[in-house]
mmCIF file of C-alpha atoms (C1' of nucleotides) in Angstrom:
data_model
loop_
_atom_site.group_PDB
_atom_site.id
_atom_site.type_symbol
_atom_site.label_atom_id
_atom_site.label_comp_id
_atom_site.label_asym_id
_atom_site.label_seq_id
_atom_site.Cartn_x
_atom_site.Cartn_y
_atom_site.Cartn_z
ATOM 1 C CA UNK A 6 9.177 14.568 13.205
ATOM 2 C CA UNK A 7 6.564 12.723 11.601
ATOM 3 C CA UNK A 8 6.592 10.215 9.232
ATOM 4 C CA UNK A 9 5.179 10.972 5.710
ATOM 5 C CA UNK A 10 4.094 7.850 3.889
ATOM 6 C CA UNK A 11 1.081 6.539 2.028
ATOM 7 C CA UNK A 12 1.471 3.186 3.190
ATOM 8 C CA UNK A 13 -1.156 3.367 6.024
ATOM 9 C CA UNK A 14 -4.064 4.505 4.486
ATOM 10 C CA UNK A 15 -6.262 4.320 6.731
ATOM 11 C CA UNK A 16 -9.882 3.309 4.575
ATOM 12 C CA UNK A 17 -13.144 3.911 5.999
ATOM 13 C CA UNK A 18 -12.409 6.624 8.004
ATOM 14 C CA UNK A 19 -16.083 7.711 8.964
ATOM 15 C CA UNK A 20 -15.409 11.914 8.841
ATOM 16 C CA UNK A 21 -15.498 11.380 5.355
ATOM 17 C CA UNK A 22 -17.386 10.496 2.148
ATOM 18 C CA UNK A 23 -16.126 7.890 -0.409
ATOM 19 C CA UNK A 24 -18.358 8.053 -2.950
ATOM 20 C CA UNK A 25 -18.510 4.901 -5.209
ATOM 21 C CA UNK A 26 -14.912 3.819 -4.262
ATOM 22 C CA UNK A 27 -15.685 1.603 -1.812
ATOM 23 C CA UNK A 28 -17.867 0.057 -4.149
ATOM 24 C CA UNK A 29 -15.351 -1.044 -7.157
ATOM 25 C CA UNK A 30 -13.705 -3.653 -7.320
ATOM 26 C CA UNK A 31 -10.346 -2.033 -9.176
ATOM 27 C CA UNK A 32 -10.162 0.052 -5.978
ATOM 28 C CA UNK A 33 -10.333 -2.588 -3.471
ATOM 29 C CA UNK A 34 -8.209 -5.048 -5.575
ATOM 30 C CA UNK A 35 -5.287 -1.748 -5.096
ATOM 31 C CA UNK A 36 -5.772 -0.847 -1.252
ATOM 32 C CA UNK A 37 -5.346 -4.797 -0.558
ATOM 33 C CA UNK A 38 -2.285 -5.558 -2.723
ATOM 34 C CA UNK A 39 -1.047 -2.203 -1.608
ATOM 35 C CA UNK A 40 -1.456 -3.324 1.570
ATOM 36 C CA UNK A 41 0.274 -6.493 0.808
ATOM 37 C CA UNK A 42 3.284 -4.903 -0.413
ATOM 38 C CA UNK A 43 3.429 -2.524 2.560
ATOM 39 C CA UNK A 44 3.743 -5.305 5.219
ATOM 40 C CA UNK A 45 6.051 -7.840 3.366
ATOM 41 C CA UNK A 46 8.942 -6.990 4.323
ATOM 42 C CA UNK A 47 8.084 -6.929 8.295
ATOM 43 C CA UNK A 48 7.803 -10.467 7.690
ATOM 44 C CA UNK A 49 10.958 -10.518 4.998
ATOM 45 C CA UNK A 50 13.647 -8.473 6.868
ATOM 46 C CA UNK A 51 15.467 -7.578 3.456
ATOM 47 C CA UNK A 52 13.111 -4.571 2.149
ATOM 48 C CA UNK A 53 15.671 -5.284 -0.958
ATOM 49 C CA UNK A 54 13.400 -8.410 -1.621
ATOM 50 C CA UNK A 55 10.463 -7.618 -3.305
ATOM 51 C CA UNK A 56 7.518 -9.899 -4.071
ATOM 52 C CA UNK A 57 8.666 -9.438 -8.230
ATOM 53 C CA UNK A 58 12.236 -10.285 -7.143
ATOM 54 C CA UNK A 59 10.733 -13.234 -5.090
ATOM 55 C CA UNK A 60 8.599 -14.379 -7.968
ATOM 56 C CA UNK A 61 11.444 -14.470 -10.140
ATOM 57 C CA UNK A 62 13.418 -17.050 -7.938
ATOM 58 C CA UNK A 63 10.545 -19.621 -7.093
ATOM 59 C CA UNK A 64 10.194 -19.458 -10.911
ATOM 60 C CA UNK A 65 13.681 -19.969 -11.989
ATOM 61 C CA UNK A 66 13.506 -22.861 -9.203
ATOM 62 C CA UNK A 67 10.424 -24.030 -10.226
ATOM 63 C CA UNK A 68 12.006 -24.506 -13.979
ATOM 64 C CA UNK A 69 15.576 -24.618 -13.881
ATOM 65 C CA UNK A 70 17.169 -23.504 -17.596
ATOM 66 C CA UNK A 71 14.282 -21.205 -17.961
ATOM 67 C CA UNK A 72 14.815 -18.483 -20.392
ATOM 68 C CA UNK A 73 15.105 -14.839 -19.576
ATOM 69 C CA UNK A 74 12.460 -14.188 -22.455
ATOM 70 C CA UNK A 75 10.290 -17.070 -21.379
ATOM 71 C CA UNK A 76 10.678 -15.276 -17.681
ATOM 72 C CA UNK A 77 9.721 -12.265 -18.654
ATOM 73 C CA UNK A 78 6.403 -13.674 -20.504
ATOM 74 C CA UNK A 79 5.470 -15.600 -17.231
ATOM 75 C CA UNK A 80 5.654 -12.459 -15.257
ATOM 76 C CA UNK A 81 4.844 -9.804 -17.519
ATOM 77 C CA UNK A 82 7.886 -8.462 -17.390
ATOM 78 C CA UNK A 83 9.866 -6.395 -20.455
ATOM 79 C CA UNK A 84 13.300 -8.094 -21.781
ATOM 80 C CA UNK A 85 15.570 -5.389 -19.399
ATOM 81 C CA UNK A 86 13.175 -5.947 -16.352
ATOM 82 C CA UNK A 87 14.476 -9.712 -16.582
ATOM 83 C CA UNK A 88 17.492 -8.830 -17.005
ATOM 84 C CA UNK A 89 18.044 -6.413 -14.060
ATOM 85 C CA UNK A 90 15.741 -8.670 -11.571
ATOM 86 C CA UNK A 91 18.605 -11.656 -12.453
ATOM 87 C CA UNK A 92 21.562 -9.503 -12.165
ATOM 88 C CA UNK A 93 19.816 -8.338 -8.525
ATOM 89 C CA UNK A 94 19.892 -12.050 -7.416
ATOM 90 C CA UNK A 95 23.319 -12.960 -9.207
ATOM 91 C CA UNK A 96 24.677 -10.274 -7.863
ATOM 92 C CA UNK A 97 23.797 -12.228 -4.299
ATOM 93 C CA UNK A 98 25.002 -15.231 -5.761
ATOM 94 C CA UNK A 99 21.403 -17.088 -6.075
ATOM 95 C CA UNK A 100 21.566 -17.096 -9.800
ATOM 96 C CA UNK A 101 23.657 -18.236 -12.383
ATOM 97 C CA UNK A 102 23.487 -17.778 -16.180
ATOM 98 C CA UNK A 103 24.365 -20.617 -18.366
ATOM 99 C CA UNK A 104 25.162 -21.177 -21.652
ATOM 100 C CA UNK A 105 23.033 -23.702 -24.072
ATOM 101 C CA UNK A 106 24.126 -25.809 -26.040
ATOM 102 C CA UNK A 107 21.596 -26.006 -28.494
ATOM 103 C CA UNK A 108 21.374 -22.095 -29.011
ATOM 104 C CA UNK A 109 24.000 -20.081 -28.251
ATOM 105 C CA UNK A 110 22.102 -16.996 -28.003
ATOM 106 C CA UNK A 111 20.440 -18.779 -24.803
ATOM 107 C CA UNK A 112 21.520 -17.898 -21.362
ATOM 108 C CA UNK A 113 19.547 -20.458 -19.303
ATOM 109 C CA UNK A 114 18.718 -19.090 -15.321
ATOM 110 C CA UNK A 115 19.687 -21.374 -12.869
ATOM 111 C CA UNK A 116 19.491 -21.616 -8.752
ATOM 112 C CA UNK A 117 22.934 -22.261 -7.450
ATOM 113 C CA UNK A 118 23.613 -23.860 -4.642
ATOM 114 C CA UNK A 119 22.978 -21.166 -1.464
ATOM 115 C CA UNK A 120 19.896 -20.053 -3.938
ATOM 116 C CA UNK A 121 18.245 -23.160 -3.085
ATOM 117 C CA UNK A 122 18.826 -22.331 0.535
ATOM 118 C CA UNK A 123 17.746 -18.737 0.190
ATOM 119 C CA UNK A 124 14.350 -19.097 -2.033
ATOM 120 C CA UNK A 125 13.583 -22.546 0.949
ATOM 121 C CA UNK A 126 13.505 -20.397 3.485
ATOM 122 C CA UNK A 127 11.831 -17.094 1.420
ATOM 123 C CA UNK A 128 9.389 -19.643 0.338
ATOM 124 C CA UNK A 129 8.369 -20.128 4.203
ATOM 125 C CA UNK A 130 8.806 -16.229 5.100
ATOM 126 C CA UNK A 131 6.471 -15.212 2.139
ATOM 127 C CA UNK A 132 3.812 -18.075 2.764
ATOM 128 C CA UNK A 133 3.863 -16.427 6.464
ATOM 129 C CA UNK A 134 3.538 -12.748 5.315
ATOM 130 C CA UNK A 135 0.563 -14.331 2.877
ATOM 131 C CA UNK A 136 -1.585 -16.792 5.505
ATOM 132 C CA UNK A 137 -1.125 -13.474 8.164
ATOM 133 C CA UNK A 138 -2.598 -10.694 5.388
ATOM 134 C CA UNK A 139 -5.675 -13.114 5.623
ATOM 135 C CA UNK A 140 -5.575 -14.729 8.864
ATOM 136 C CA UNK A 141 -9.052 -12.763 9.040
ATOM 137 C CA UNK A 142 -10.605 -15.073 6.447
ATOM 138 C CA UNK A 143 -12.177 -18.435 7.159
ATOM 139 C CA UNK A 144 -10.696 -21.214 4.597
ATOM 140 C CA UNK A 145 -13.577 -21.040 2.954
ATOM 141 C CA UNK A 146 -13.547 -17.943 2.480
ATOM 142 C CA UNK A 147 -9.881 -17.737 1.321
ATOM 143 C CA UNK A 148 -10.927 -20.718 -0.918
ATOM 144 C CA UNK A 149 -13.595 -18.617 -2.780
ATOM 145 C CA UNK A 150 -11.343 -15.635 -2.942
ATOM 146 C CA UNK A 151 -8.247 -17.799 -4.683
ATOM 147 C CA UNK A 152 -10.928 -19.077 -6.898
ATOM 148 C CA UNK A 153 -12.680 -15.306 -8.172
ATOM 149 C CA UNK A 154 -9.258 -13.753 -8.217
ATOM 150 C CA UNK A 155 -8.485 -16.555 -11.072
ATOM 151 C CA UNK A 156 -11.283 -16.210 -12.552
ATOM 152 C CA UNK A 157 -10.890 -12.599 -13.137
ATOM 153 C CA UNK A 158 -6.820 -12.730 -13.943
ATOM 154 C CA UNK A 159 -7.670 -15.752 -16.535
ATOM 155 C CA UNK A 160 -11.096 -14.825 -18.018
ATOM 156 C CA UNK A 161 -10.459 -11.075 -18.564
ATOM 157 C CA UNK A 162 -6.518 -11.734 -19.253
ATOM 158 C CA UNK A 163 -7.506 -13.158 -22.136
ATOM 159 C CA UNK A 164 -10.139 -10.404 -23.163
ATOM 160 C CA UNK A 165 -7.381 -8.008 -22.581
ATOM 161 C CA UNK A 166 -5.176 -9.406 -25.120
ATOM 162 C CA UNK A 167 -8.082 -9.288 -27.656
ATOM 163 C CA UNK A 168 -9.528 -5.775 -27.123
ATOM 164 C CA UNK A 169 -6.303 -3.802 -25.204
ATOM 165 C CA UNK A 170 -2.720 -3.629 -25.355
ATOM 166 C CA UNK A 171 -2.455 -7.227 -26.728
ATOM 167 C CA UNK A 172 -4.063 -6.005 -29.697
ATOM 168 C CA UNK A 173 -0.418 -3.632 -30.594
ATOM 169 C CA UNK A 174 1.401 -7.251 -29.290
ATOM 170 C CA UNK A 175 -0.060 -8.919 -32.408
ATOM 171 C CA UNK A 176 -0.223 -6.202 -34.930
ATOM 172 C CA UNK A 177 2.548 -5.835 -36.799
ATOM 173 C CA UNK B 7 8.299 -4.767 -34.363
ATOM 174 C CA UNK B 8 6.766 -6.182 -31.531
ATOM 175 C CA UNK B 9 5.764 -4.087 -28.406
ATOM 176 C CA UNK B 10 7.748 -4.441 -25.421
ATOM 177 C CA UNK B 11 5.680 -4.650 -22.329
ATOM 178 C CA UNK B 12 4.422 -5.856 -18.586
ATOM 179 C CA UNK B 13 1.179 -5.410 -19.069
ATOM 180 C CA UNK B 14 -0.292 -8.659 -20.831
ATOM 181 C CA UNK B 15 1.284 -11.307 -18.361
ATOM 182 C CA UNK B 16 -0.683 -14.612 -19.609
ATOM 183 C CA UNK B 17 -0.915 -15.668 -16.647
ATOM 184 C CA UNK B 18 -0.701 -20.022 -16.217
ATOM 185 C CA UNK B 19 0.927 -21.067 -19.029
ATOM 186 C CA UNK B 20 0.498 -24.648 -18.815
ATOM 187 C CA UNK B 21 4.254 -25.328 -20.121
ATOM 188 C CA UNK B 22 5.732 -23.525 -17.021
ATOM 189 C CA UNK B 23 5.587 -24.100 -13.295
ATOM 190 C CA UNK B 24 5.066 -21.250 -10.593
ATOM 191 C CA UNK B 25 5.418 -22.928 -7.628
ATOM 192 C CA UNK B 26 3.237 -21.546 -4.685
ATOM 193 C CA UNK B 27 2.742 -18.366 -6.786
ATOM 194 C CA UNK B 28 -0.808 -19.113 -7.741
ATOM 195 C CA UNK B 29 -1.830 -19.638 -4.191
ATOM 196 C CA UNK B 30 -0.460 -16.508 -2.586
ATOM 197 C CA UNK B 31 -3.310 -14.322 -2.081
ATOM 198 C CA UNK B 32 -0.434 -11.335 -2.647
ATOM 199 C CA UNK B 33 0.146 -12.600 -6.081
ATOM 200 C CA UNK B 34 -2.961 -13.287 -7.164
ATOM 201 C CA UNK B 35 -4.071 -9.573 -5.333
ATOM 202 C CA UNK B 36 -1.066 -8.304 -7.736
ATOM 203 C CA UNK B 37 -1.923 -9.635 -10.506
ATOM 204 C CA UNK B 38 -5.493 -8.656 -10.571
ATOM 205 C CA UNK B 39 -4.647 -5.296 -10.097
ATOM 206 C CA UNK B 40 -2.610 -4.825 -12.401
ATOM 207 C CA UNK B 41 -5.293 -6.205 -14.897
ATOM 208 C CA UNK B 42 -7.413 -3.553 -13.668
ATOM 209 C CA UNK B 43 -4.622 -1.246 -14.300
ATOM 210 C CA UNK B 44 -3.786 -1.873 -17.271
ATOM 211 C CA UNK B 45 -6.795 -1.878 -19.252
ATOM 212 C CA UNK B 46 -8.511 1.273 -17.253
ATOM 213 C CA UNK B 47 -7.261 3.656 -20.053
ATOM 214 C CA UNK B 48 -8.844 1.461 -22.808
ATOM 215 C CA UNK B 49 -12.043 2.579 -20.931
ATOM 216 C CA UNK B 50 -11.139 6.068 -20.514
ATOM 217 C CA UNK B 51 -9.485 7.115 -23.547
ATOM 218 C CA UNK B 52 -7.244 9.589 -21.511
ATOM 219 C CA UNK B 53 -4.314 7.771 -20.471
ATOM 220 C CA UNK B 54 -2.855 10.583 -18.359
ATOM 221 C CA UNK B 55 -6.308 9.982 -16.248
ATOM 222 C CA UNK B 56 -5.100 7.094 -13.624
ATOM 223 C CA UNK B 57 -7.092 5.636 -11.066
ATOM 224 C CA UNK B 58 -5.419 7.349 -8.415
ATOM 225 C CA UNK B 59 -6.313 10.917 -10.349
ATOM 226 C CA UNK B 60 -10.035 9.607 -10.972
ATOM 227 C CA UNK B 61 -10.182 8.635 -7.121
ATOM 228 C CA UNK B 62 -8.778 12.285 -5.999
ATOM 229 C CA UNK B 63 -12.137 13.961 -8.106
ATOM 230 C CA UNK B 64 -14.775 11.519 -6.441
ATOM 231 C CA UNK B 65 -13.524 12.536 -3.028
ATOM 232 C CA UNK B 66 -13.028 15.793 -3.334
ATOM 233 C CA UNK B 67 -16.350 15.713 -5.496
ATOM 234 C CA UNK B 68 -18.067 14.184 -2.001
ATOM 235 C CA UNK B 69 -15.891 16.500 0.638
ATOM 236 C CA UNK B 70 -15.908 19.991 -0.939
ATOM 237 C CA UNK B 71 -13.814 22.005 0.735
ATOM 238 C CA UNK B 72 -11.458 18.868 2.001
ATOM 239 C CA UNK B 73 -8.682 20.073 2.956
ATOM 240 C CA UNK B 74 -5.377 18.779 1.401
ATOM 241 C CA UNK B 75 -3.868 16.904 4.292
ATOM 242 C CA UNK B 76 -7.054 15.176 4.635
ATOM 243 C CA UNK B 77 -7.163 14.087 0.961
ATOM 244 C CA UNK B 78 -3.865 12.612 1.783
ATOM 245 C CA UNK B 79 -4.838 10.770 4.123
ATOM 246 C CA UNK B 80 -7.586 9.620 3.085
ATOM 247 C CA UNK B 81 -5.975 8.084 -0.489
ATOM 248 C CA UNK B 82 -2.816 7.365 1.355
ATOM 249 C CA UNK B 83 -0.764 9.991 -0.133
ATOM 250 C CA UNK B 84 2.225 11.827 1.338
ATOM 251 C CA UNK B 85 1.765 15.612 1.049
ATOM 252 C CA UNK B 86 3.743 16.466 -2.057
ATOM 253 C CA UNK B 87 2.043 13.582 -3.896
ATOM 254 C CA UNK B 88 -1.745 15.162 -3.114
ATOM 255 C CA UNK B 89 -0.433 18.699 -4.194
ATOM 256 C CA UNK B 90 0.770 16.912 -7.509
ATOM 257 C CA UNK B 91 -2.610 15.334 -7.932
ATOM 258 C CA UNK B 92 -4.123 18.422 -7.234
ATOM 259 C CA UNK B 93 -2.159 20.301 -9.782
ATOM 260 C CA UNK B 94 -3.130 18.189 -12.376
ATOM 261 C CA UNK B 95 -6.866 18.757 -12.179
ATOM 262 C CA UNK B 96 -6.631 22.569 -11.615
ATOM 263 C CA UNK B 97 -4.332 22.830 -14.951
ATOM 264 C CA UNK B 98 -7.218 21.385 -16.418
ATOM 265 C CA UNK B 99 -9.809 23.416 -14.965
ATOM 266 C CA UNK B 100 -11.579 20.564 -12.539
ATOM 267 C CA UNK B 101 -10.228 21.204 -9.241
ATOM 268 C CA UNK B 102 -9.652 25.006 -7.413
ATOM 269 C CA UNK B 103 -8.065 25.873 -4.252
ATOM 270 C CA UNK B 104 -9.968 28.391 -1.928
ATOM 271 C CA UNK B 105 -8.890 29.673 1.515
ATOM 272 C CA UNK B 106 -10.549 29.419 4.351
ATOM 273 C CA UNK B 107 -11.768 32.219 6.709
ATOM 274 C CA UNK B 108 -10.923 30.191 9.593
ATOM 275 C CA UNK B 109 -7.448 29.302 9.254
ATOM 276 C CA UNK B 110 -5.279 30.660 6.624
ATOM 277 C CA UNK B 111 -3.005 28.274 6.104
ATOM 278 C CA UNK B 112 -5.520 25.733 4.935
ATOM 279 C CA UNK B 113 -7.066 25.625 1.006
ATOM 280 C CA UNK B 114 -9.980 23.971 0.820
ATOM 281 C CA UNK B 115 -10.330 22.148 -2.317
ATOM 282 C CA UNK B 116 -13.284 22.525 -4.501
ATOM 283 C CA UNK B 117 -15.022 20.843 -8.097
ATOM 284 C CA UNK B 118 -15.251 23.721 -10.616
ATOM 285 C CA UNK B 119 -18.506 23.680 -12.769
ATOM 286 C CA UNK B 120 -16.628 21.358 -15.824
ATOM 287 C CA UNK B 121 -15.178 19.561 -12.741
ATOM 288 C CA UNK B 122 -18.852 18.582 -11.889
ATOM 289 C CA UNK B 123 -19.254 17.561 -15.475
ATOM 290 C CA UNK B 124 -15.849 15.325 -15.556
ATOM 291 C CA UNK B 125 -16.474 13.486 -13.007
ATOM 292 C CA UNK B 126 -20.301 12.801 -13.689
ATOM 293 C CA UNK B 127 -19.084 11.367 -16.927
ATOM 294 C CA UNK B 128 -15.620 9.538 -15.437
ATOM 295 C CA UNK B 129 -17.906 8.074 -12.713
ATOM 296 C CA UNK B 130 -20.032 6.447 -15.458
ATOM 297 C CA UNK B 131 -16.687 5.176 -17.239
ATOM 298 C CA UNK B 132 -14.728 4.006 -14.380
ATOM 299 C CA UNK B 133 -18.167 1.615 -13.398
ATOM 300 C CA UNK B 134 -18.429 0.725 -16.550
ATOM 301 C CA UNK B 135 -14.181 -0.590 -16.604
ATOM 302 C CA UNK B 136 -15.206 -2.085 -13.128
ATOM 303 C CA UNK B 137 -18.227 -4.178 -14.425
ATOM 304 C CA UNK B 138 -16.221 -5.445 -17.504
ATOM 305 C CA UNK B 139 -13.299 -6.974 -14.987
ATOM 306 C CA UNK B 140 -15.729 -8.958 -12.883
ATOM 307 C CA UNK B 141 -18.112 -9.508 -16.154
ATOM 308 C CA UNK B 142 -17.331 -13.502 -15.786
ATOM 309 C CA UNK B 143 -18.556 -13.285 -12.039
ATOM 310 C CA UNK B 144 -21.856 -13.969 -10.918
ATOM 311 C CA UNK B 145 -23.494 -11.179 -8.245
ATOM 312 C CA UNK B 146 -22.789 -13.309 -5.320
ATOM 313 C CA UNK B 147 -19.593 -13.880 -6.319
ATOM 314 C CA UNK B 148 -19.098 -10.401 -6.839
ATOM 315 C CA UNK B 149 -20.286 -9.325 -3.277
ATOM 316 C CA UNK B 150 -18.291 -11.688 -1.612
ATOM 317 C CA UNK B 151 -15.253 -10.762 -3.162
ATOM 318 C CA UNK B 152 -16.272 -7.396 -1.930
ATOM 319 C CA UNK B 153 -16.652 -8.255 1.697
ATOM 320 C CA UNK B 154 -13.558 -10.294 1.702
ATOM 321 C CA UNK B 155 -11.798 -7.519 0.131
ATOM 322 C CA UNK B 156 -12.832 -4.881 2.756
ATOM 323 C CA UNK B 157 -12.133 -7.649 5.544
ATOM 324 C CA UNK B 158 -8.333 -7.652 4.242
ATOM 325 C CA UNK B 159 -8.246 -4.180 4.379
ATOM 326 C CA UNK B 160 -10.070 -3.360 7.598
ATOM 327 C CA UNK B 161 -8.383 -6.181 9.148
ATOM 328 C CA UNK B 162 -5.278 -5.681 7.933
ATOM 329 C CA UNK B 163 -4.847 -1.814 8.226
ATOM 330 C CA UNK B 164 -5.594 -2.316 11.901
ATOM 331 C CA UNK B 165 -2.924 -4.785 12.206
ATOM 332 C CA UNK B 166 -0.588 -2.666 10.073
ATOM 333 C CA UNK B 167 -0.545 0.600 12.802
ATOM 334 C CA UNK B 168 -0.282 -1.437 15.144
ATOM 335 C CA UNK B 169 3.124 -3.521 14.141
ATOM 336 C CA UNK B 170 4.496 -1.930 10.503
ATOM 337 C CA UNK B 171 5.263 1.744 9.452
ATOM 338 C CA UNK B 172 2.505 2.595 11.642
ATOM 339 C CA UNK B 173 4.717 1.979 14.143
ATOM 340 C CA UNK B 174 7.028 4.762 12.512
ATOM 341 C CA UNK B 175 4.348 6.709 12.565
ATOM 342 C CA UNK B 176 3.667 6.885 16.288
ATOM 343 C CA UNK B 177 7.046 6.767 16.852
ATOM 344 C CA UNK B 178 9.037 10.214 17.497
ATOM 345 C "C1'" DT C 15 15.990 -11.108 -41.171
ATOM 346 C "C1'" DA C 16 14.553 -12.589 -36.703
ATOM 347 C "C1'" DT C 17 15.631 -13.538 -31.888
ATOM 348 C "C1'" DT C 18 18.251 -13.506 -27.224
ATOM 349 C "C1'" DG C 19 20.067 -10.688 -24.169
ATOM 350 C "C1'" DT C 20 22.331 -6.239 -22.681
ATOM 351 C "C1'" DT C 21 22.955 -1.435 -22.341
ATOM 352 C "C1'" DA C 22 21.436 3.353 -22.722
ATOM 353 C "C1'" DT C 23 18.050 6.456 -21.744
ATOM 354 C "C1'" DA C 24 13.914 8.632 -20.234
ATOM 355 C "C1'" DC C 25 9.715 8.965 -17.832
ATOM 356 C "C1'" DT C 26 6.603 8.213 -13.996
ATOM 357 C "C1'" DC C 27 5.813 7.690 -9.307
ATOM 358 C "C1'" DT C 28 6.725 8.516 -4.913
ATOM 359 C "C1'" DA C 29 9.728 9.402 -0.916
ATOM 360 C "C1'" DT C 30 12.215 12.742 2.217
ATOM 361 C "C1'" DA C 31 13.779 17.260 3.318
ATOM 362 C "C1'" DA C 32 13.556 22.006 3.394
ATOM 363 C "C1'" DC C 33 11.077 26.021 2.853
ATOM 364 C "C1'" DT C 34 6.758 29.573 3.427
ATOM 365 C "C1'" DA C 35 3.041 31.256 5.746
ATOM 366 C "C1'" DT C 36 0.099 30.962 9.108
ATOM 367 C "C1'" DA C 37 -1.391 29.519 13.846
ATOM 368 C "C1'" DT D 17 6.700 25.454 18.384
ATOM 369 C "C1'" DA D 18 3.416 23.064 15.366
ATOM 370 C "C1'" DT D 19 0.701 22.661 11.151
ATOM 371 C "C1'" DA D 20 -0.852 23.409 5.932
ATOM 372 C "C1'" DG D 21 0.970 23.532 1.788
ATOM 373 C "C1'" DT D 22 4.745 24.021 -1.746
ATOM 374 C "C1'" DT D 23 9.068 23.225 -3.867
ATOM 375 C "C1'" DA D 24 13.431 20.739 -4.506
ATOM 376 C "C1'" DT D 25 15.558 16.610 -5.051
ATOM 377 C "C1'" DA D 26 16.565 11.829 -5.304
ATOM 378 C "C1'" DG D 27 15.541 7.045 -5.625
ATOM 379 C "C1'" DA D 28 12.852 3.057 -7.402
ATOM 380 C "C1'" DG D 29 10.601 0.948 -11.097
ATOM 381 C "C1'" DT D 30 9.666 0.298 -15.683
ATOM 382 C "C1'" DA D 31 9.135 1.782 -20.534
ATOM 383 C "C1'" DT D 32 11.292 2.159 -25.382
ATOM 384 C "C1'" DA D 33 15.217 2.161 -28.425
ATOM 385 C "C1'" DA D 34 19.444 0.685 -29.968
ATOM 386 C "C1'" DC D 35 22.995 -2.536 -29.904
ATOM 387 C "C1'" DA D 36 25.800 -7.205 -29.986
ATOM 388 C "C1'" DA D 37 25.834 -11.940 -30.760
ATOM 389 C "C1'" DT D 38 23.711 -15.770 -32.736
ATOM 390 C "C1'" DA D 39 20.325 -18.201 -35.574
#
DNA sequence: TATTGTTATACTCTATAACTATA
DNA sequence: TATAGTTATAGAGTATAACAATA
């Protein structure tokens, strides 16, 4: 019996007629991080880790304390999103909450020990899965694509919170 | 009270560190589509209209008479997920199923006459959201991210059959 | 009153499986 | 027996709302 699954698209298949897909960017931005997502966890193993729950521990590594609302902002994440993505990786023991001392409201994230372990070597499995989703590209072109992709996330991030849903973040 | 959501990430705050985030091509991929994403129904005004449901009217709008299986396929849909997508246009009058005089299992899916006039105008509006996320890129930029783009997904779809769930797929 | 974090709940999306009708 | 399409169902993921504890 066959597999159903839309995670082999398949674009570009001459029989048919695309119309102006091909030709917008919003589509070609999806099929490639769709595409992305598909094959990450042939290189992961654990199709449990996803590239959010990744995200969340280089984060937490990278700033160690970190807030579970000030996680959620870097991400884009909503308060219970945080709070399931750390329970996911407590629950594996790569995460502890801490108390503050200064606030006692404030459970600061940190690694623990075998979480440093795990996010070294996920750090190395997901740099893989990434350099192997472009292994097509010449540097410079991976260099130019880095650059536009920030260029777009930064310039029109911030349009978005002046025009979009940014605009119901600031109104009261 | 403030509004609880994803969708506005701020991406590189400067009082946080990410890591290797920003250099993953996923995450930047990711995070640029989800830009795209989330401001497409600020363009559209109808926020049941998604991407995915604009994308089903242009093809079927270019292959009248597609058949479902092949819309599937073509979007990367399973088969319940294109008969869902279907649904929704014909409740609203765009999209109507006709069988075929060669084989009556298949209905070939066709544009009604305010179908025609739908898409003409979500065409516009879609290119229009597309020009306003790469509005801070120049044209060359913009055609190489293109290329690049369809080099992921060429490449990478290839590779995906070949070694992923295409594997699945082939597989009994 | 406002904020941090959790829990409760619902909605969307999408996946598989099972069914029908045709071939 | 295989294929086109539908329906049934369940699992992620993520949204809002309401709550507890603290400021």
């Amino acid at each position: 019996m066959a597999r159903q699954s839309g995670s082999d698209p398949g674009l570009f298949d001459r029989s048919f007629r695309y119309g102006q897909l091909p030709s917008l960017t919003g589509f070609l931005l999806r099929r490639a991080s769709l595409l992305d997502f598909s094959t990450f966890p042939d290189t992961i193993g654990d199709r449990s880790i996803t590239p959010l729950r990744y995200s969340v521990l280089e984060v937490v590594g990278e700033n160690p304390g970190l807030q579970q609302v000030q996680l959620a902002a870097i991400l884009g994440l909503t308060k219970p999103a945080a709070t399931l993505a750390i329970n996911f990786w407590e629950a594996r023991n790569c995460l502890t909450r801490r108390k503050t001392a200064s606030d006692g409201r404030v459970r600061g994230v940190h690694l623990t020990g075998s979480g440093e372990e795990v996010l070294a070597e996920l750090r190395q499995d997901v740099a893989r899965h990434d350099t192997e989703l472009t292994e097509c590209l010449s540097e410079v072109e991976l260099a130019n694509l880095h650059n536009t992709l920030r260029k777009i996330i930064e310039g029109e991030t911030s349009k978005a919170r002046a025009t979009s849903s940014g605009e119901r973040d600031l109104a009261k």
